[in-house]
Amino acid sequence: EGVDPARIHAIGKLAAELHETHPLRSELMALDRLSVYATATRYPSPTGLLPRAPDSAVINAEIGAVAELLDRAQSHLTKPRR
């Protein structure tokens, strides 16, 4: 969509690169809450511990939210342009 995204894990910053009127921009920006998971479990804290995993209900809810957004994104990207 005319954007050359930065190579970062911050979903909100990536979404902010979209035009303000992009139909999925606000939903993508809301997913910034998941950005922390890109690295949180990959590296131990200074004390050598990994963060506690979220509850499975939270994980399943987030998976559902991302799946719904992916469906809307696919529809947006495959609809004929005028």
Backbone as JSON, one array per atom type, in Angstrom:
{
  "sequence": "EGVDPARIHAIGKLAAELHETHPLRSELMALDRLSVYATATRYPSPTGLLPRAPDSAVINAEIGAVAELLDRAQSHLTKPRR",
  "N": [[0.81, -1.19, 0.0], [2.01, 1.15, -0.66], [3.91, 1.63, 1.28], [7.06, 1.31, 2.75], [7.89, -0.67, 5.1], [9.55, -0.32, 8.27], [12.07, -2.44, 9.7], [11.13, -3.69, 12.3], [9.82, -4.74, 15.53], [7.65, -3.48, 16.59], [4.39, -3.23, 16.49], [2.51, -1.14, 16.59], [4.02, 1.11, 15.78], [4.63, 0.35, 13.19], [2.03, 0.23, 12.09], [1.37, 2.89, 12.29], [2.67, 3.97, 10.17], [0.99, 3.65, 8.05], [-1.43, 5.33, 5.98], [-3.53, 7.77, 7.49], [-6.22, 7.37, 6.92], [-6.44, 4.75, 6.28], [-8.26, 1.73, 6.21], [-7.68, -0.32, 8.06], [-5.89, 0.63, 9.86], [-6.3, 1.61, 12.58], [-7.09, -0.72, 13.89], [-4.82, -2.31, 13.56], [-2.98, -0.74, 14.97], [-3.99, -1.05, 17.52], [-3.18, -3.6, 18.06], [-0.67, -3.3, 19.01], [-0.3, -3.94, 21.61], [0.6, -6.51, 21.6], [3.2, -6.42, 20.8], [5.27, -6.61, 22.66], [5.6, -9.31, 23.07], [7.15, -10.21, 21.01], [9.81, -10.21, 21.69], [9.94, -10.69, 24.41], [9.87, -13.3, 25.47], [12.02, -14.38, 24.34], [14.46, -13.59, 25.31], [16.18, -13.74, 28.41], [15.52, -11.99, 31.52], [17.48, -9.45, 33.27], [17.92, -10.8, 35.63], [18.0, -13.37, 34.83], [15.65, -14.73, 34.44], [12.71, -15.79, 32.67], [9.76, -14.08, 31.5], [6.53, -14.63, 32.97], [4.21, -16.74, 31.37], [1.26, -15.67, 29.61], [-2.16, -16.23, 30.63], [-3.96, -19.03, 29.3], [-6.5, -18.44, 28.29], [-6.29, -15.75, 27.66], [-4.34, -15.87, 25.68], [-5.72, -17.38, 23.72], [-7.82, -15.61, 23.14], [-6.4, -13.45, 22.02], [-5.29, -14.71, 19.8], [-7.63, -15.2, 18.37], [-8.43, -12.54, 17.85], [-6.35, -11.63, 16.2], [-6.63, -13.44, 14.07], [-9.16, -12.69, 13.06], [-8.57, -10.09, 12.21], [-6.69, -10.67, 10.24], [-8.33, -11.94, 8.36], [-9.95, -9.74, 7.59], [-7.97, -8.11, 6.54], [-7.09, -9.65, 4.38], [-9.4, -9.62, 2.81], [-9.52, -6.89, 2.27], [-7.16, -6.52, 0.81], [-7.56, -8.09, -1.44], [-9.82, -7.24, -2.73], [-11.37, -5.89, -5.64], [-9.96, -3.01, -7.19], [-11.03, 0.28, -7.94]],
  "CA": [[0.0, 0.0, 0.0], [2.85, 2.33, -0.79], [4.72, 1.83, 2.48], [8.21, 0.42, 2.93], [7.94, -0.71, 6.56], [10.8, -0.52, 9.0], [12.27, -3.83, 10.17], [11.01, -3.62, 13.75], [8.78, -5.59, 16.12], [6.64, -2.62, 17.2], [3.23, -3.25, 15.61], [1.92, 0.2, 16.57], [4.85, 1.99, 14.95], [4.42, -0.07, 11.81], [0.69, 0.64, 11.69], [1.36, 4.35, 12.19], [3.19, 4.34, 8.85], [-0.12, 3.64, 7.1], [-2.16, 6.59, 5.89], [-4.51, 7.9, 8.57], [-7.55, 6.91, 6.5], [-6.41, 3.32, 5.95], [-9.34, 1.09, 6.96], [-7.22, -1.26, 9.09], [-4.84, 1.27, 10.66], [-6.57, 1.66, 14.02], [-7.08, -2.1, 14.42], [-3.42, -2.73, 13.64], [-2.35, 0.0, 16.07], [-4.45, -1.65, 18.77], [-2.42, -4.83, 18.29], [0.64, -2.98, 19.59], [-0.23, -4.62, 22.91], [1.27, -7.79, 21.41], [4.59, -6.21, 20.39], [6.2, -7.04, 23.71], [5.81, -10.75, 22.97], [8.13, -10.5, 19.97], [11.13, -10.45, 22.29], [9.86, -10.92, 25.86], [10.17, -14.68, 25.85], [13.22, -14.8, 23.63], [15.64, -13.24, 26.08], [15.94, -13.67, 29.85], [15.68, -10.69, 32.17], [18.8, -9.33, 33.9], [18.05, -11.79, 36.71], [18.07, -14.69, 34.22], [14.33, -15.35, 34.37], [11.8, -15.43, 31.58], [8.48, -13.64, 32.04], [5.48, -15.63, 33.11], [3.34, -16.81, 30.2], [-0.11, -15.25, 29.87], [-3.18, -17.26, 30.79], [-4.36, -19.59, 28.01], [-7.69, -17.73, 27.8], [-5.79, -14.51, 27.04], [-3.68, -16.28, 24.43], [-6.75, -17.76, 22.75], [-8.54, -14.39, 22.73], [-5.52, -12.69, 21.13], [-5.22, -15.46, 18.53], [-8.89, -14.92, 17.68], [-8.41, -11.15, 17.38], [-5.42, -11.57, 15.07], [-7.23, -14.19, 12.96], [-10.21, -11.84, 12.49], [-7.94, -8.99, 11.49], [-6.1, -11.24, 9.03], [-9.43, -12.13, 7.41], [-10.31, -8.43, 7.06], [-6.85, -7.65, 5.71], [-7.13, -10.4, 3.13], [-10.52, -9.08, 2.03], [-9.13, -5.55, 1.84], [-6.09, -6.59, -0.2], [-7.98, -8.84, -2.63], [-11.0, -6.66, -3.4], [-11.0, -5.15, -6.86], [-9.81, -1.56, -7.05], [-11.75, 1.03, -8.98]],
  "C": [[0.86, 1.26, 0.0], [3.72, 2.61, 0.41], [5.86, 0.82, 2.48], [8.45, 0.35, 4.43], [9.34, -0.91, 7.12], [10.88, -1.98, 9.45], [12.32, -3.83, 11.69], [9.9, -4.54, 14.22], [7.62, -4.79, 16.69], [5.45, -2.47, 16.25], [2.61, -1.86, 15.49], [2.7, 1.16, 15.7], [4.71, 1.63, 13.48], [3.07, 0.39, 11.28], [0.62, 2.15, 11.5], [1.92, 4.83, 10.86], [2.11, 4.31, 7.78], [-0.8, 5.0, 7.08], [-3.25, 6.61, 6.95], [-5.89, 7.39, 8.2], [-7.57, 5.43, 6.13], [-7.43, 2.58, 6.81], [-8.91, 0.14, 8.07], [-6.22, -0.64, 10.06], [-5.12, 1.21, 12.16], [-6.58, 0.26, 14.63], [-5.65, -2.62, 14.54], [-2.7, -2.02, 14.78], [-2.75, -0.59, 17.42], [-3.69, -2.94, 19.09], [-1.02, -4.57, 18.83], [0.82, -3.63, 20.96], [0.5, -5.96, 22.81], [2.76, -7.64, 21.06], [5.59, -6.73, 21.4], [6.52, -8.54, 23.6], [6.81, -11.14, 21.89], [9.5, -10.83, 20.56], [11.07, -10.86, 23.76], [10.24, -12.34, 26.26], [11.41, -15.21, 25.14], [14.49, -14.6, 24.46], [15.31, -13.2, 27.57], [16.12, -12.24, 30.38], [17.1, -10.6, 32.75], [19.02, -10.34, 35.03], [18.1, -13.22, 36.16], [16.74, -15.4, 34.08], [13.58, -14.92, 33.12], [10.49, -14.98, 32.19], [7.47, -14.77, 32.08], [4.58, -15.58, 31.87], [1.94, -16.31, 30.55], [-1.04, -16.46, 30.01], [-3.63, -17.76, 29.42], [-5.61, -18.92, 27.45], [-7.28, -16.43, 27.11], [-5.14, -14.83, 25.7], [-4.72, -16.6, 23.37], [-7.54, -16.56, 22.25], [-7.7, -13.58, 21.75], [-5.38, -13.4, 19.78], [-6.48, -15.2, 17.71], [-8.91, -13.52, 17.1], [-7.5, -11.0, 16.16], [-6.01, -12.29, 13.86], [-8.33, -13.37, 12.28], [-9.62, -10.69, 11.68], [-7.29, -9.5, 10.2], [-7.17, -11.48, 7.96], [-9.83, -10.8, 6.78], [-9.21, -7.88, 6.16], [-6.84, -8.36, 4.37], [-8.24, -9.87, 2.23], [-10.16, -7.71, 1.46], [-8.13, -5.62, 0.69], [-6.51, -7.29, -1.48], [-9.2, -8.26, -3.31], [-10.55, -5.86, -4.6], [-10.93, -3.64, -6.6], [-10.51, -0.88, -8.21], [-10.86, 2.05, -9.62]]
}
